[in-house]
CSV table of C-alpha atoms and ligand atoms in Angstrom, one decimal:
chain,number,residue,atom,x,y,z
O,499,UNK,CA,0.2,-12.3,16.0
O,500,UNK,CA,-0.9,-9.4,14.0
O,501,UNK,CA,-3.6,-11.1,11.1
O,502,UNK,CA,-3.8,-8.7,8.3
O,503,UNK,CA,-6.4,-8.3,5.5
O,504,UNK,CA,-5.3,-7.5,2.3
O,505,UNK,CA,-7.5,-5.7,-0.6
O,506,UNK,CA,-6.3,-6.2,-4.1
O,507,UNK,CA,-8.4,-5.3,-7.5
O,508,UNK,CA,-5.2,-6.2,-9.8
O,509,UNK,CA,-2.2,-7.8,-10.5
O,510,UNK,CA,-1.3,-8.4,-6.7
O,511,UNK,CA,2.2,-8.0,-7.0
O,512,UNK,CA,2.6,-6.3,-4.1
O,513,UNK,CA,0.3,-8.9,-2.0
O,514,UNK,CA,3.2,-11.2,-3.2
O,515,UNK,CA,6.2,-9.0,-1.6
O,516,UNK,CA,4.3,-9.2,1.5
O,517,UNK,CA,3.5,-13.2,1.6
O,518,UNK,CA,7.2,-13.8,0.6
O,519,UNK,CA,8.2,-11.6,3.7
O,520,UNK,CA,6.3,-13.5,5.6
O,521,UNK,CA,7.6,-16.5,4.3
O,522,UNK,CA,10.9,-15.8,4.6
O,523,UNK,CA,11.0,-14.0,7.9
O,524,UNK,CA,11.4,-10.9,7.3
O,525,UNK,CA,7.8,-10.3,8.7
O,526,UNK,CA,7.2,-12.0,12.0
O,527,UNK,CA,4.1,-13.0,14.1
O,528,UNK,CA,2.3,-11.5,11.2
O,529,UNK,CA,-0.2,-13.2,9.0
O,530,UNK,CA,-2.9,-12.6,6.3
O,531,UNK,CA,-6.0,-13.8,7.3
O,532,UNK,CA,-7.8,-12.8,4.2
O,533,UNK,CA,-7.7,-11.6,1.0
O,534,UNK,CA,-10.8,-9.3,-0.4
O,535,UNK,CA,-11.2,-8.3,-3.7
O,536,UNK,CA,-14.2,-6.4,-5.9
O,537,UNK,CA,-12.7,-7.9,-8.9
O,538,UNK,CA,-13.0,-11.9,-9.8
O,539,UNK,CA,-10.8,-11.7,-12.5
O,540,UNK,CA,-7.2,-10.1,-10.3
O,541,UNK,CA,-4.0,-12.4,-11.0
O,542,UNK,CA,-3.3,-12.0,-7.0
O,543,UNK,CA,-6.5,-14.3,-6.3
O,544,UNK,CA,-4.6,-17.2,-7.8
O,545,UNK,CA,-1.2,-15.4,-5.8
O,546,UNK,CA,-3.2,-15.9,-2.7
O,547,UNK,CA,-4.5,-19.3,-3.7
O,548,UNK,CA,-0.9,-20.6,-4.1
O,549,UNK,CA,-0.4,-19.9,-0.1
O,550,UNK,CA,-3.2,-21.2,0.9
O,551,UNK,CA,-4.8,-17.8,1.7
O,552,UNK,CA,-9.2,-17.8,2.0
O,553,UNK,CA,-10.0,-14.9,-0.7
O,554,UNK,CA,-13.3,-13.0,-0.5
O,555,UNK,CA,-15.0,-11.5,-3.3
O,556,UNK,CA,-17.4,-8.5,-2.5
O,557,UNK,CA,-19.7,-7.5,-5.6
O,558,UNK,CA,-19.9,-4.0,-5.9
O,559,UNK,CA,-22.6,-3.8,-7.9
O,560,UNK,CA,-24.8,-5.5,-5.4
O,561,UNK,CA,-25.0,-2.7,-3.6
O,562,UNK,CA,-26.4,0.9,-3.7
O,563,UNK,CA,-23.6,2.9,-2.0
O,564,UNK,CA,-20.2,2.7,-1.3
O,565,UNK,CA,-21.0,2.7,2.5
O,566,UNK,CA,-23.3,-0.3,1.9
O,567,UNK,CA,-20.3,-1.7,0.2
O,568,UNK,CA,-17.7,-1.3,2.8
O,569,UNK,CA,-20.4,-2.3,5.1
O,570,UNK,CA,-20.3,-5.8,3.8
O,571,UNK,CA,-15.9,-5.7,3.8
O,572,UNK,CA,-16.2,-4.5,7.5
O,573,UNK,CA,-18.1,-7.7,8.3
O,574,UNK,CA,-15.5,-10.0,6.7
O,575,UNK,CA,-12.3,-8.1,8.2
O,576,UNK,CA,-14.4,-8.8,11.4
O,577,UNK,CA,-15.0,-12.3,10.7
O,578,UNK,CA,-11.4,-12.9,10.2
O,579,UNK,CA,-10.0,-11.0,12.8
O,580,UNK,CA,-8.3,-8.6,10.8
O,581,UNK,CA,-5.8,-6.6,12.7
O,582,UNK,CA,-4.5,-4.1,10.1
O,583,UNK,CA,-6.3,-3.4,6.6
O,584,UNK,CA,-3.3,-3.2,4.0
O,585,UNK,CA,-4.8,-1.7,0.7
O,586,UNK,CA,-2.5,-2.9,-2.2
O,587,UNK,CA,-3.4,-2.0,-5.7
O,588,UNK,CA,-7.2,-1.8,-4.4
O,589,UNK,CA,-9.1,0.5,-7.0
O,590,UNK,CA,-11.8,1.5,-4.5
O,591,UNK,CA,-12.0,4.9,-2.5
O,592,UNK,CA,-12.5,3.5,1.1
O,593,UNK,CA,-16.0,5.8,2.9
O,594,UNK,CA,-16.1,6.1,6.6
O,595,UNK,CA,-17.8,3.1,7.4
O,596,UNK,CA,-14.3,1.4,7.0
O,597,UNK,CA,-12.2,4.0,8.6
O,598,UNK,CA,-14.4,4.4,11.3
O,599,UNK,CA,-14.3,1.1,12.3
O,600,UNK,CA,-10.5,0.5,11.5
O,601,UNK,CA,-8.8,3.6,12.7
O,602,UNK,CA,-5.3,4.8,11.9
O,603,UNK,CA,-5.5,0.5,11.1
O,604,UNK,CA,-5.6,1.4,7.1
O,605,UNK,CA,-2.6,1.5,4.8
O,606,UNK,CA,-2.4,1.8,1.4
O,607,UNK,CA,1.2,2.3,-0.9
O,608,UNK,CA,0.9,5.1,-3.8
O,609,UNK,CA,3.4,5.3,-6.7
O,610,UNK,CA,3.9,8.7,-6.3
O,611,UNK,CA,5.9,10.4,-3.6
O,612,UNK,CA,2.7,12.1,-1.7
O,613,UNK,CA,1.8,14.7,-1.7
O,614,UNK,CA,2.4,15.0,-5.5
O,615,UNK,CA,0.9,13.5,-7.7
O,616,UNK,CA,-2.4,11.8,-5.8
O,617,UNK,CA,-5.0,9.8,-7.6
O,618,UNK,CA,-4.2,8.0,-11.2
O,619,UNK,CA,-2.0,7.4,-13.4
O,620,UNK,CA,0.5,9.1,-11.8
O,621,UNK,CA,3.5,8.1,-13.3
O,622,UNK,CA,2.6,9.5,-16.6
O,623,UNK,CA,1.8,12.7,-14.3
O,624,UNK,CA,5.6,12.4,-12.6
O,625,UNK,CA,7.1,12.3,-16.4
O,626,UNK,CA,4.4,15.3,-18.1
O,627,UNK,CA,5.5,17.6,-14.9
O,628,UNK,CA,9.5,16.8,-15.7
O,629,UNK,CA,9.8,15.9,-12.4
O,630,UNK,CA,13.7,14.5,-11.9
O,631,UNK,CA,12.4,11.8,-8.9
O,632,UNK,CA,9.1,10.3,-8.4
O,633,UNK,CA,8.5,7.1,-5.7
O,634,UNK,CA,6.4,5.5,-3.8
O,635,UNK,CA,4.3,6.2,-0.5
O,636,UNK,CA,3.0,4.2,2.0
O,637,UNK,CA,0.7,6.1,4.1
O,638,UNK,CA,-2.3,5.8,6.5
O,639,UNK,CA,-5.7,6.1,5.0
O,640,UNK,CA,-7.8,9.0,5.9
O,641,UNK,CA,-11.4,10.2,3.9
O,642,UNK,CA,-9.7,12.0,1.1
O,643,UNK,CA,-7.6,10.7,-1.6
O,644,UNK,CA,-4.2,9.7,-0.9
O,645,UNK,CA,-3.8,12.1,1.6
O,646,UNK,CA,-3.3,10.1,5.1
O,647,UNK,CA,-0.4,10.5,7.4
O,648,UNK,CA,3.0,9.0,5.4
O,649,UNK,CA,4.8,6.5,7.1
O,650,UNK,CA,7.4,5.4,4.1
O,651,UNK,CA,8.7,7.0,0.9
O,652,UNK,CA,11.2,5.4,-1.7
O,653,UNK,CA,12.6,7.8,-4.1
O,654,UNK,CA,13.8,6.7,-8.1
O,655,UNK,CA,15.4,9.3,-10.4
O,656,UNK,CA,13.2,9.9,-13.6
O,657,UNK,CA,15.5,9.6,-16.8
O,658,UNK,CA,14.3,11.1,-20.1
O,659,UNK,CA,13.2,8.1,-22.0
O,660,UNK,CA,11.7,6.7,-19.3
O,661,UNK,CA,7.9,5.7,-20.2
O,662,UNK,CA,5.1,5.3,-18.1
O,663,UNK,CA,5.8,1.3,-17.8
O,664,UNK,CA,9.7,2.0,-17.4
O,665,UNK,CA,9.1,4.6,-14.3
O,666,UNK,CA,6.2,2.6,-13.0
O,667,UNK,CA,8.5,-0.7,-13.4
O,668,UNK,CA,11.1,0.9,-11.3
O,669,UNK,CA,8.9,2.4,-9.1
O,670,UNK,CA,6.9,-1.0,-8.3
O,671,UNK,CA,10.4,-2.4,-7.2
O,672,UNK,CA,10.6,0.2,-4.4
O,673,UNK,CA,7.1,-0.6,-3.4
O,674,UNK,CA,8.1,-4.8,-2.8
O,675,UNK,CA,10.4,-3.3,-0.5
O,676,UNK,CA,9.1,-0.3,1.3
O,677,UNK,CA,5.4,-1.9,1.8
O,678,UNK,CA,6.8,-4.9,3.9
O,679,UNK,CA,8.8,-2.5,5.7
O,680,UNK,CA,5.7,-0.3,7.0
O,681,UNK,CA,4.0,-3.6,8.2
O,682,UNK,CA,7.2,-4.5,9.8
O,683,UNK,CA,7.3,-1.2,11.8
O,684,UNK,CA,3.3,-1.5,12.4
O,685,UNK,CA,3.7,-4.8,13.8
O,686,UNK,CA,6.4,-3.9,16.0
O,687,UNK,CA,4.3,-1.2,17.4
O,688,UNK,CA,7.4,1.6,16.5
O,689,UNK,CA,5.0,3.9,14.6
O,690,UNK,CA,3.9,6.8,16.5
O,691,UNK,CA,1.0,9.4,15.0
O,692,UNK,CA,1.6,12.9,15.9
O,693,UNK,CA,-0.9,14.9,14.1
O,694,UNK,CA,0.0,14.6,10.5
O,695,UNK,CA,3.0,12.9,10.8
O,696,UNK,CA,4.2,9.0,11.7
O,697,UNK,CA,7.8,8.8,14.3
O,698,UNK,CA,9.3,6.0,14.1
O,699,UNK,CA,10.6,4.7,17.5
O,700,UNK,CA,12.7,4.3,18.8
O,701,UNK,CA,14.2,7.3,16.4
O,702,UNK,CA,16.6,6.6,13.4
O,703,UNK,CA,20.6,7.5,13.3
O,704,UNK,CA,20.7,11.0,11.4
O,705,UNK,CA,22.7,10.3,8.4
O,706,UNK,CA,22.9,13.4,6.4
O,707,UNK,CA,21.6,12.1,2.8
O,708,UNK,CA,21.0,13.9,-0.6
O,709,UNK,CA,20.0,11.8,-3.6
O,710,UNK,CA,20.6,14.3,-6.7
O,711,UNK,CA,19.5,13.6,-10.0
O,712,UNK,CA,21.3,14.0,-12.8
O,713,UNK,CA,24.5,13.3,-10.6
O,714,UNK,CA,26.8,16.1,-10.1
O,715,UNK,CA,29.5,14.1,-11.3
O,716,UNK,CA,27.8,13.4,-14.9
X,894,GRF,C1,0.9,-0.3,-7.4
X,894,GRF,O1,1.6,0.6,-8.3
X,894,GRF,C2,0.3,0.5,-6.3
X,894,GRF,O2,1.2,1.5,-5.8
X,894,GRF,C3,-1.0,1.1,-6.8
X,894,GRF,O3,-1.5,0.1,-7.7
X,894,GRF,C4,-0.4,-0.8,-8.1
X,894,GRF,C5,-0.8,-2.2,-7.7
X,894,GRF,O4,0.1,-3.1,-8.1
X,894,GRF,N1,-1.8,1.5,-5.8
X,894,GRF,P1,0.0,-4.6,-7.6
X,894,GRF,O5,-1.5,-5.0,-7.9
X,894,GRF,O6,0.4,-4.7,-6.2
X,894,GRF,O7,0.9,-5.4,-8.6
């Protein structure tokens, strides 16, 4: 069984894509053991709440540093047994008091595809730069920001209405899928670090694949 500990400040729509993979199979001998949050007012509390999930609230502004902070989260991943720290919409920089004690065990998803585009409000960033394809990452957590080893990338074309909530919708879609696929490989123990980069064992067919956008047969 591989128990995992999600951290959510939001919406939690992401926490969802992995409880209904759980639910329906897709994810197996996995669970989540816990839910942590530093915000009392996140929709994917009451998510959580729905499955029966124990949610923790840490305070931030009870303490004085972000290490004393993620002090305090350490101790409840350890009290629930947490195997593998899945950050999901979790609006907190993690220190090295986490990473230490949970390494290459931290993942987080990004809607960007990494390393473009790190850090906020990112979609907008995607549109300004006039990118043609933006994404989503999921990707081991190291010290700096959003900058870990990658493990998955889904890639959407950018079209020129598209808004910040229109890319970001279609982005988001990517993330319910790519997210429970990282766990899936985690748990299977198929994810190999090699410096910088994540194999994935044992190795995919080599399809030869180009996504081009706009088509060339516009
Ligand atoms: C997602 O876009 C994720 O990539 C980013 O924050 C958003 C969280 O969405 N880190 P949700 O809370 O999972 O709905």
């Amino acid at each position: 069984m591989t128990k995992l500990a999600v951290l959510i400040s939001g919406s939690g729509s992401n926490l969802q894509s992995i409880i209904n993979s759980i639910e329906s199979g897709y994810l197996k001998d996995t669970y989540i053991a816990v839910v942590i949050t530093n915000n009392t007012e996140a929709y994917g509390i009451e998510r959580a709440r729905k499955h029966m999930i124990p949610v923790e609230y840490v305070n931030f502004k009870s303490f004085n540093t972000r290490e004393e902070y993620d002090g305090s989260v350490v101790e409840l991943l350890r009290a629930y047994h947490a195997d593998l720290v899945v950050l999901a919409g979790y609006m907190k920089v993690v220190t090295g008091v986490l990473l230490d004690a949970y390494k290459n065990r931290v993942i987080n998803i990004h809607p960007a595809l990494l390393p473009c585009f790190p850090g906020l409000h990112v979609q907008q960033q995607a549109i300004d730069h006039g990118a043609k394809f933006s994404g989503c990452t999921v990707h081991f957590v190291d010290e700096g920001v959003d900058t870990g080893p990658i493990i998955a990338q889904a890639v959407v074309p950018i079209f020129d209405d598209d808004t910040e909530e229109t890319l970001s919708k279609r982005i988001l879609k990517e993330e319910h899928k790519i997210y429970p696929l990282a766990i899936k490989l985690y748990t299977e123990k198929r994810l190999r670090l090699d410096g910088r980069r994540v194999l994935i064992e044992p190795p995919l067919n080599k399809e030869e694949a180009a996504i081009i956008n706009p088509p060339l047969n516009f």
